[in-house]
Short mmCIF file of C-alpha atoms in Angstrom, two decimals:
data_model
loop_
_atom_site.label_atom_id
_atom_site.label_comp_id
_atom_site.label_asym_id
_atom_site.label_seq_id
_atom_site.Cartn_x
_atom_site.Cartn_y
_atom_site.Cartn_z
CA MET F 1 19.68 0.45 -4.80
CA ASN F 2 20.75 -1.74 -7.03
CA ALA F 3 21.39 -5.42 -6.75
CA GLN F 4 24.56 -5.74 -5.07
CA ARG F 5 23.90 -3.04 -2.27
CA LEU F 6 21.16 -5.36 -1.93
CA PHE F 7 22.38 -8.04 -1.25
CA ARG F 8 25.65 -6.44 1.24
CA HIS F 9 22.55 -4.93 2.87
CA LEU F 10 20.57 -8.99 3.18
CA LEU F 11 23.85 -10.63 4.67
CA ALA F 12 23.67 -8.02 7.13
CA VAL F 13 20.11 -8.76 8.09
CA PHE F 14 20.94 -12.58 7.70
CA ALA F 15 24.24 -12.39 10.38
CA PHE F 16 22.45 -9.54 12.59
CA PHE F 17 19.83 -12.92 13.27
CA GLY F 18 22.10 -15.48 12.60
CA PHE F 19 21.64 -17.68 9.77
CA THR F 20 22.82 -17.32 6.24
CA LEU F 21 20.83 -16.92 2.99
CA PRO F 22 20.92 -20.68 0.98
CA GLY F 23 23.43 -22.29 -0.24
CA SER F 24 22.48 -22.01 -4.62
CA ALA F 25 21.27 -17.95 -2.93
CA GLN F 26 24.70 -16.59 -2.17
CA THR F 27 26.22 -17.01 -5.79
CA GLN F 28 24.81 -15.78 -8.42
CA LEU F 29 22.09 -18.36 -10.29
CA VAL F 30 22.96 -18.27 -14.52
CA LYS F 31 22.15 -21.53 -15.26
CA CYS F 32 19.60 -24.21 -14.66
CA ASP F 33 19.53 -26.40 -12.11
CA TRP F 34 16.28 -28.46 -10.67
CA THR F 35 18.79 -29.39 -7.09
CA ALA F 36 19.57 -26.53 -6.12
CA PHE F 37 15.76 -26.13 -6.68
CA GLU F 38 14.99 -28.27 -4.58
CA ARG F 39 17.29 -27.66 -1.73
CA ASN F 40 16.30 -24.75 -1.35
CA ALA F 41 12.29 -25.56 -1.07
CA ALA F 42 12.96 -27.24 1.21
CA GLU F 43 14.78 -24.80 3.86
CA LEU F 44 11.84 -23.12 2.52
CA ARG F 45 9.54 -25.72 4.45
CA ALA F 46 11.46 -26.08 6.69
CA ALA F 47 11.34 -22.49 8.21
CA ARG F 48 7.76 -22.99 7.66
CA ASP F 49 8.08 -25.64 9.90
CA ALA F 50 10.25 -24.39 12.52
CA ALA F 51 7.19 -21.31 12.75
CA GLN F 52 4.81 -22.89 13.71
CA LYS F 53 5.51 -24.42 16.15
CA ILE F 54 6.89 -21.43 18.50
CA SER F 55 3.48 -20.96 20.00
CA GLU F 56 1.27 -18.50 20.34
CA ASP F 57 0.68 -16.50 23.34
CA GLN F 58 -2.89 -15.37 22.81
CA GLY F 59 -2.89 -11.29 22.85
CA ASN F 60 0.91 -10.58 22.04
CA THR F 61 1.76 -8.50 19.56
CA GLU F 62 5.36 -8.65 20.05
CA VAL F 63 6.41 -11.20 17.21
CA PRO F 64 9.02 -13.60 19.22
CA PRO F 65 13.05 -13.45 17.97
CA GLU F 66 13.11 -16.85 16.84
CA ALA F 67 9.12 -16.32 14.81
CA ILE F 68 11.95 -13.29 13.11
CA LYS F 69 13.81 -15.66 12.50
CA GLN F 70 12.20 -18.69 10.58
CA ILE F 71 10.12 -16.82 8.46
CA GLN F 72 13.29 -14.27 6.84
CA GLN F 73 14.45 -17.89 6.21
CA PHE F 74 11.66 -18.94 4.82
CA LYS F 75 11.27 -15.30 2.26
CA ASN F 76 15.58 -15.80 1.25
CA SER F 77 14.61 -19.72 0.68
CA LEU F 78 11.47 -18.86 -1.18
CA TYR F 79 13.52 -15.81 -4.05
CA ALA F 80 16.48 -18.03 -4.56
CA ALA F 81 13.71 -20.81 -5.36
CA LEU F 82 11.57 -18.96 -7.29
CA GLN F 83 15.15 -17.73 -9.22
CA GLY F 84 15.81 -21.13 -9.58
CA TYR F 85 13.01 -22.61 -10.81
CA PHE F 86 12.83 -19.57 -12.89
CA LEU F 87 15.96 -20.49 -15.16
CA CYS F 88 14.43 -23.33 -15.71
CA GLN F 89 11.47 -22.35 -17.44
CA PRO F 90 11.42 -21.05 -21.12
CA ASN F 91 10.16 -17.24 -21.35
CA SER F 92 7.08 -17.05 -22.90
CA GLY F 93 3.58 -19.06 -22.85
CA PHE F 94 3.13 -19.06 -19.11
CA GLU F 95 -0.54 -19.61 -17.56
CA ALA F 96 -1.31 -17.82 -14.81
CA ARG F 97 -2.97 -20.44 -12.95
CA LYS F 98 -1.58 -23.45 -14.41
CA LEU F 99 2.01 -21.47 -13.11
CA GLU F 100 0.62 -20.98 -10.00
CA ALA F 101 -0.25 -25.32 -9.26
CA ASP F 102 3.55 -25.91 -10.87
CA LEU F 103 4.81 -23.73 -7.73
CA TYR F 104 2.41 -25.10 -5.30
CA ALA F 105 3.27 -28.91 -6.42
CA ARG F 106 7.24 -28.13 -6.69
CA LEU F 107 7.92 -26.44 -3.82
CA ALA F 108 5.59 -29.03 -1.87
CA ILE F 109 3.29 -26.64 -0.05
CA PRO F 110 -0.50 -27.68 -0.08
CA VAL F 111 -2.49 -24.89 -1.57
CA PRO F 112 -4.61 -23.36 1.74
CA PRO F 113 -8.93 -23.65 1.52
CA PRO F 114 -10.70 -21.53 -0.19
CA PRO F 115 -11.70 -18.03 3.17
CA ASP F 116 -14.56 -19.86 4.15
CA LYS F 117 -13.72 -22.75 4.03
CA GLN F 118 -10.18 -22.99 6.75
CA SER F 119 -10.40 -24.24 9.36
CA ILE F 120 -9.35 -21.08 11.15
CA SER F 121 -13.16 -18.77 12.66
CA ASP F 122 -13.35 -15.17 13.76
CA VAL F 123 -15.24 -15.97 16.88
CA ASN F 124 -12.68 -14.74 18.46
CA GLY F 125 -12.57 -11.38 17.08
CA SER F 126 -9.09 -11.51 16.16
CA GLY F 127 -9.62 -11.73 11.28
CA PRO F 128 -9.81 -15.38 9.67
CA TRP F 129 -5.04 -15.31 9.83
CA THR F 130 -5.45 -15.94 13.11
CA GLY F 131 -2.77 -18.32 14.66
CA LEU F 132 1.11 -20.00 13.94
CA SER F 133 3.93 -18.16 11.00
CA LEU F 134 4.07 -19.22 8.37
CA ASP F 135 0.40 -20.33 7.19
CA HIS F 136 -2.03 -21.05 4.63
CA VAL F 137 0.79 -20.15 2.34
CA THR F 138 -0.62 -18.04 -1.19
CA ILE F 139 0.30 -17.57 -4.50
CA GLU F 140 -0.62 -15.46 -7.33
CA VAL F 141 1.20 -15.56 -10.47
CA GLU F 142 0.32 -12.97 -12.74
CA THR F 143 1.61 -11.98 -16.18
CA VAL F 144 1.51 -9.25 -18.41
CA LEU F 145 1.31 -9.67 -21.86
CA ASP F 146 2.86 -6.92 -23.18
CA PRO F 147 6.38 -6.50 -24.50
CA ARG F 148 7.97 -7.52 -21.51
CA LYS F 149 7.09 -11.02 -20.65
CA LEU F 150 6.70 -10.21 -17.12
CA ILE F 151 5.98 -12.57 -14.48
CA ALA F 152 4.87 -11.61 -10.86
CA VAL F 153 4.51 -13.90 -7.42
CA LEU F 154 2.39 -12.58 -4.99
CA THR F 155 3.11 -14.95 -1.61
CA SER F 156 1.29 -14.23 1.08
CA PHE F 157 1.36 -16.46 4.21
CA GLY F 158 -0.64 -15.84 7.67
CA ILE F 159 0.83 -14.69 11.65
CA PRO F 160 -0.43 -14.08 15.19
CA TYR F 161 -4.09 -11.07 14.36
CA GLY F 162 -2.86 -10.88 10.56
CA SER F 163 -0.35 -11.34 7.44
CA ASP F 164 2.29 -10.82 5.75
CA ALA F 165 3.81 -10.85 1.76
CA GLU F 166 6.28 -10.61 -0.62
CA LEU F 167 6.39 -9.94 -4.27
CA ASP F 168 8.54 -10.90 -7.21
CA VAL F 169 8.68 -9.26 -10.63
CA PHE F 170 10.72 -11.89 -12.54
CA ALA F 171 11.29 -10.50 -16.64
CA PRO F 172 13.65 -12.35 -19.32
CA GLY F 173 16.66 -10.73 -19.99
CA GLU F 174 18.56 -10.17 -22.96
CA ASP F 175 20.10 -13.64 -23.45
CA GLY F 176 16.48 -15.47 -23.31
CA LYS F 177 16.81 -16.29 -18.41
CA TRP F 178 14.54 -14.98 -17.17
CA LYS F 179 15.95 -12.41 -14.08
CA PRO F 180 14.40 -11.09 -11.23
CA ALA F 181 13.24 -7.05 -11.60
CA VAL F 182 11.29 -6.60 -8.26
CA ASN F 183 11.50 -8.31 -5.30
CA PHE F 184 9.68 -6.46 -2.17
CA THR F 185 8.83 -7.58 1.22
CA SER F 186 8.39 -6.40 4.56
CA LYS F 187 11.79 -5.42 6.47
CA PRO F 188 12.88 -8.42 9.65
CA TYR F 189 10.29 -6.70 12.35
CA ASN F 190 9.76 -7.33 15.76
CA SER F 191 5.81 -6.08 15.78
CA ILE F 192 3.03 -7.74 14.23
CA ALA F 193 1.99 -3.87 12.80
CA GLY F 194 5.73 -4.31 9.95
CA ALA F 195 3.98 -6.83 8.36
CA PHE F 196 2.98 -6.33 4.79
CA GLU F 197 -0.91 -6.62 5.41
CA GLY F 198 -3.34 -7.02 2.87
CA LEU F 199 0.00 -6.70 -0.23
CA ASP F 200 -2.69 -5.53 -3.12
CA TYR F 201 -0.10 -4.01 -6.45
CA LYS F 202 -0.57 -2.41 -9.59
CA ILE F 203 2.92 -2.97 -12.85
CA SER F 204 2.47 0.55 -15.12
CA PRO F 205 3.13 0.56 -18.45
CA ARG F 206 6.10 1.41 -20.23
CA ASP F 207 6.86 5.18 -19.85
CA SER F 208 8.48 6.52 -23.72
CA LYS F 209 12.04 6.50 -22.29
CA GLY F 210 10.36 2.05 -21.79
CA ASN F 211 10.96 3.06 -18.02
CA TRP F 212 8.24 1.15 -15.49
CA PHE F 213 7.46 0.48 -11.86
CA VAL F 214 5.16 -1.14 -9.21
CA VAL F 215 2.76 0.64 -7.20
CA ALA F 216 1.38 -1.58 -3.65
CA THR F 217 -0.53 -0.87 -1.16
CA HIS F 218 0.19 -2.71 2.31
CA THR F 219 -2.05 -2.33 5.80
CA ASN F 220 -0.33 -3.16 9.22
CA PRO F 221 -1.92 -6.25 11.32
CA TRP F 222 -3.41 -5.15 14.92
CA PRO F 223 -5.90 -7.17 16.36
CA THR F 224 -7.81 -5.05 18.61
CA SER F 225 -8.25 -2.01 16.67
CA CYS F 226 -10.33 -0.19 13.81
CA TRP F 227 -8.10 3.20 13.19
CA GLN F 228 -4.24 0.76 11.14
CA ASP F 229 -2.62 3.18 8.88
CA LEU F 230 -2.69 2.71 4.58
CA PHE F 231 0.70 2.80 2.88
CA VAL F 232 1.93 3.48 -0.79
CA ASP F 233 5.16 2.71 -2.19
CA ILE F 234 6.33 2.50 -5.69
CA VAL F 235 8.96 0.23 -6.28
CA GLN F 236 11.07 -0.21 -9.59
CA PRO F 237 12.88 -2.57 -11.54
CA GLU F 238 16.74 -2.71 -10.69
CA ASP F 239 18.27 -2.47 -13.74
CA LEU F 240 17.22 1.29 -14.37
CA GLY F 241 20.06 2.41 -12.65
CA MET F 242 18.31 4.14 -9.69
CA GLU F 243 16.65 4.28 -6.83
CA TYR F 244 15.49 0.96 -6.18
CA GLN F 245 12.27 2.05 -4.26
CA ARG F 246 11.96 5.25 -5.05
CA PHE F 247 8.10 6.74 -2.63
CA HIS F 248 7.11 5.52 0.33
CA GLU F 249 3.60 7.83 2.10
CA GLU F 250 1.47 6.66 4.95
CA GLN F 251 -1.43 7.37 5.67
CA ASN F 252 -2.59 7.54 9.14
CA GLY F 253 -5.96 7.17 9.81
CA TYR F 254 -7.09 4.82 8.16
CA VAL F 255 -10.35 3.02 8.49
CA CYS F 256 -10.12 -1.15 8.56
CA ASP F 257 -14.00 -1.79 7.38
CA ASP F 258 -13.16 -0.43 4.19
CA VAL F 259 -13.15 -2.89 1.24
CA PRO F 260 -10.63 -3.22 -1.00
CA PRO F 261 -8.51 -2.86 -3.14
CA TYR F 262 -7.76 0.94 -2.18
CA LEU F 263 -4.93 1.01 -5.74
CA ARG F 264 -7.40 1.97 -8.19
CA SER F 265 -5.77 1.98 -11.46
CA VAL F 266 -2.19 3.32 -12.76
CA SER F 267 -1.67 4.89 -15.86
CA ALA F 268 3.11 5.07 -17.05
CA ASP F 269 3.26 8.96 -15.22
CA GLY F 270 0.68 8.07 -12.09
CA PHE F 271 -1.87 6.02 -10.33
CA GLN F 272 -4.42 6.68 -7.98
CA ILE F 273 -5.19 5.60 -4.78
CA ARG F 274 -9.33 5.33 -2.83
CA PHE F 275 -9.67 4.60 0.74
CA SER F 276 -11.51 5.60 3.60
CA ILE F 277 -9.69 7.85 6.66
CA ASN F 278 -11.82 9.46 9.96
CA SER F 279 -13.10 12.06 9.09
CA ILE F 280 -13.22 15.54 10.98
CA ASP F 281 -17.07 15.56 10.68
CA GLU F 282 -17.42 14.18 14.16
CA SER F 283 -21.11 12.97 12.30
CA GLN F 284 -19.51 10.97 10.48
CA LEU F 285 -17.37 7.15 11.53
CA SER F 286 -15.36 8.10 8.07
CA SER F 287 -14.12 10.26 4.87
CA VAL F 288 -13.22 8.77 1.39
CA SER F 289 -9.51 10.22 0.63
CA LEU F 290 -9.11 10.12 -3.12
CA MET F 291 -5.40 10.30 -3.78
CA ASN F 292 -4.52 11.04 -7.15
CA TYR F 293 -0.47 10.94 -8.13
CA LYS F 294 2.01 11.48 -11.01
CA VAL F 295 5.74 10.34 -11.68
CA ILE F 296 6.96 12.76 -12.87
CA ASP F 297 11.46 11.04 -13.97
CA ASP F 298 12.60 10.70 -9.82
CA GLU F 299 9.85 12.77 -8.48
CA VAL F 300 6.57 11.42 -6.62
CA VAL F 301 4.15 14.45 -6.37
CA ARG F 302 0.17 14.77 -5.10
CA VAL F 303 -2.10 16.14 -8.04
CA GLN F 304 -5.76 17.33 -7.93
CA PRO F 305 -8.53 15.82 -7.83
CA VAL F 306 -8.04 15.84 -4.17
CA ALA F 307 -11.68 15.43 -3.49
CA LEU F 308 -14.74 13.76 -5.36
CA ASN F 309 -17.35 16.56 -4.52
CA PRO F 310 -16.65 19.88 -1.88
CA VAL F 311 -17.63 18.77 0.91
CA ASN F 312 -15.49 15.43 0.73
CA PHE F 313 -12.18 18.48 -0.32
CA VAL F 314 -12.93 20.57 3.49
CA ASP F 315 -12.11 17.38 4.80
CA GLU F 316 -9.49 16.47 3.03
CA TRP F 317 -7.73 20.47 3.21
CA ALA F 318 -9.16 20.90 6.55
CA ARG F 319 -6.73 17.49 8.15
CA ARG F 320 -4.03 17.38 5.68
CA PRO F 321 -0.27 19.56 6.23
CA TRP F 322 -0.66 23.12 5.86
CA GLN F 323 2.45 22.19 2.71
CA ASP F 324 -0.49 19.89 1.68
CA ALA F 325 -3.43 22.76 1.87
CA ARG F 326 -1.58 25.75 0.51
CA ASP F 327 -1.41 23.97 -2.69
CA TRP F 328 -5.03 23.87 -2.79
CA SER F 329 -5.69 27.17 -1.93
CA ALA F 330 -6.32 30.64 -3.19
CA PRO F 331 -2.71 32.03 -3.71
CA GLY F 332 -3.82 36.12 -2.97
CA ASN F 333 -5.18 35.12 0.85
CA LEU F 334 -2.70 32.66 1.79
CA SER F 335 -1.91 34.21 5.48
CA SER F 336 -5.92 34.22 6.17
CA LEU F 337 -5.75 30.84 4.79
CA HIS F 338 -3.32 29.71 7.22
CA ASN F 339 -4.72 30.42 10.19
CA ARG F 340 -7.42 29.43 10.06
CA HIS F 341 -6.12 26.15 8.98
CA LEU F 342 -4.50 26.27 12.41
CA LYS F 343 -7.16 26.74 13.72
CA LEU F 344 -9.00 23.70 12.40
CA HIS F 345 -5.68 21.62 13.48
CA ARG F 346 -6.10 22.87 16.81
CA GLN F 347 -10.57 21.93 18.04
CA SER F 348 -11.38 18.50 17.92
CA ALA F 349 -14.96 18.00 17.01
CA THR F 350 -16.68 19.44 13.68
CA ASP F 351 -19.79 18.12 12.05
CA PHE F 352 -20.80 19.74 8.99
CA VAL F 353 -24.44 21.13 8.91
CA ALA F 354 -25.15 23.16 4.86
CA PHE F 355 -23.88 22.43 1.86
CA ARG F 356 -25.34 25.75 -0.46
CA SER F 357 -24.39 26.96 -4.52
CA CYS F 358 -23.22 30.18 -4.22
CA ALA F 359 -24.12 32.90 -7.31
CA ILE F 360 -20.93 32.62 -9.04
CA ALA F 361 -19.95 29.80 -11.15
CA SER F 362 -18.62 26.77 -10.04
CA THR F 363 -18.87 27.66 -6.36
CA SER F 364 -20.98 26.49 -3.47
CA GLU F 365 -19.79 26.78 0.54
CA VAL F 366 -19.65 24.40 2.71
CA GLU F 367 -20.69 25.04 6.99
CA ALA F 368 -18.47 23.23 9.27
CA ALA F 369 -20.56 24.11 13.56
CA GLU F 370 -17.12 23.37 16.56
CA ASN F 371 -18.54 21.26 18.94
CA ALA F 372 -20.26 18.61 17.15
CA GLY F 373 -23.04 20.84 15.46
CA ASP F 374 -23.46 23.25 19.08
CA GLY F 375 -20.29 25.69 18.66
CA PRO F 376 -19.54 28.76 16.40
CA SER F 377 -19.45 28.17 12.32
CA HIS F 378 -17.17 28.22 9.68
CA PHE F 379 -17.90 29.19 6.37
CA PHE F 380 -15.76 27.64 3.68
CA LEU F 381 -16.12 29.11 -0.22
CA VAL F 382 -14.35 26.77 -2.39
CA LYS F 383 -14.51 26.46 -5.88
CA LYS F 384 -14.71 23.65 -8.22
CA SER F 385 -12.85 23.69 -12.12
CA ALA F 386 -13.05 20.54 -14.21
CA ASP F 387 -10.36 18.07 -12.86
CA SER F 388 -9.46 20.38 -9.11
CA PHE F 389 -10.79 22.18 -6.09
CA ALA F 390 -9.18 25.17 -4.30
CA MET F 391 -9.83 26.75 -1.17
CA LEU F 392 -10.52 30.50 -1.83
CA ARG F 393 -12.14 31.66 1.29
CA VAL F 394 -12.68 30.83 5.24
CA SER F 395 -14.90 32.29 6.96
CA ASP F 396 -16.96 33.17 10.57
CA HIS F 397 -19.89 34.36 8.46
CA ALA F 398 -21.79 32.52 5.48
CA THR F 399 -21.20 34.33 2.36
CA GLU F 400 -24.03 36.87 1.88
CA SER F 401 -24.14 35.26 -2.05
CA CYS F 402 -24.44 31.55 -0.98
CA ARG F 403 -27.86 31.44 -0.12
CA GLY F 404 -29.43 28.11 -2.39
CA PRO F 405 -30.96 25.40 -0.82
CA ASN F 406 -28.65 22.93 2.02
CA ARG F 407 -27.89 20.03 -0.09
CA LEU F 408 -25.82 18.88 2.23
CA SER F 409 -27.73 15.01 2.25
CA SER F 410 -26.97 14.41 -2.06
CA ILE F 411 -23.61 14.46 -1.13
CA GLN F 412 -22.39 10.23 -1.73
CA ASP F 413 -18.88 10.68 -0.35
CA ARG F 414 -18.08 12.70 2.56
#
């Protein structure tokens, strides 16, 4: 979505909720204007103050209409204020921590205390952000030290039972003035699950054509469940002339006691995600999901390796849709593997009970028993190459050549 289309979309959203963009945001900003910046900063603080006057309904996950309005107004004013701020800045010589301090001062918002010093406690089990909307506004700045001279501003704030966030990336234009390159945040939401909890990101290096992108991950706030969703997005600068948000994927069954960061690495043509997700093995709370992606022109595809070890691969192969599992299966045995995959999706409780090496090099067999280990077994024959796994066969009987000792207890990441 280019800048003009995005602007029209925003105007429609604002009209729906009965408010308009700040005056300085309704026209394209072209020069430094501290008066306009102060006006946007004041509107930002007014939205924050109005949101904090809305009483919280303990345990309610719905967002009141007035809170929806004020959260969106806060974001609109923030985006306009940041555009105005950077138009008044030189195009070099930034230090991230000094820039953060200056933004707090000029926006006239308090620096939040460290998490272990915040007054909101976690004694009721609802998390450190439980409280009024737009509390604990936090600004984090990252500078990219390469010829692009990018500056990323991540602004997060509290909502009941969680947090929300906005990522803004600025780049110097040909005229030397700063311009917005990426603006990524949640859409207006009437449930807290629509917010961007724990938004994390990495900016890719430039590829051979000079293109780059941002990979972002976030989860959804919720007061009660430890089984949530992990969202993965790729966004890219508007001036590349392609769809602004080029990739979105939702991973169900993420285990919320996993330790971030989930976004492990990024390159000019790919990235890696690693997180815990519910396992097919009932004896385990979770399984590690390793997800490598390749960015090829306008496509984003998952590539090998898709697991850390053969046991982890069996869990991933059995849990994922056949559309994915098919690509990780022996081409000459697809029909049989497809039937087995369907059967595994229909059954409930399974336990991994053995992992044995086979006489054939780089091949191993994983045994999984139904009914929490008391029922019939499935034997998964897996081949491991240098950087990939493949499912060769699934059988009701153990393979004669796979009689090595049971090494299941030695597998750390299952």
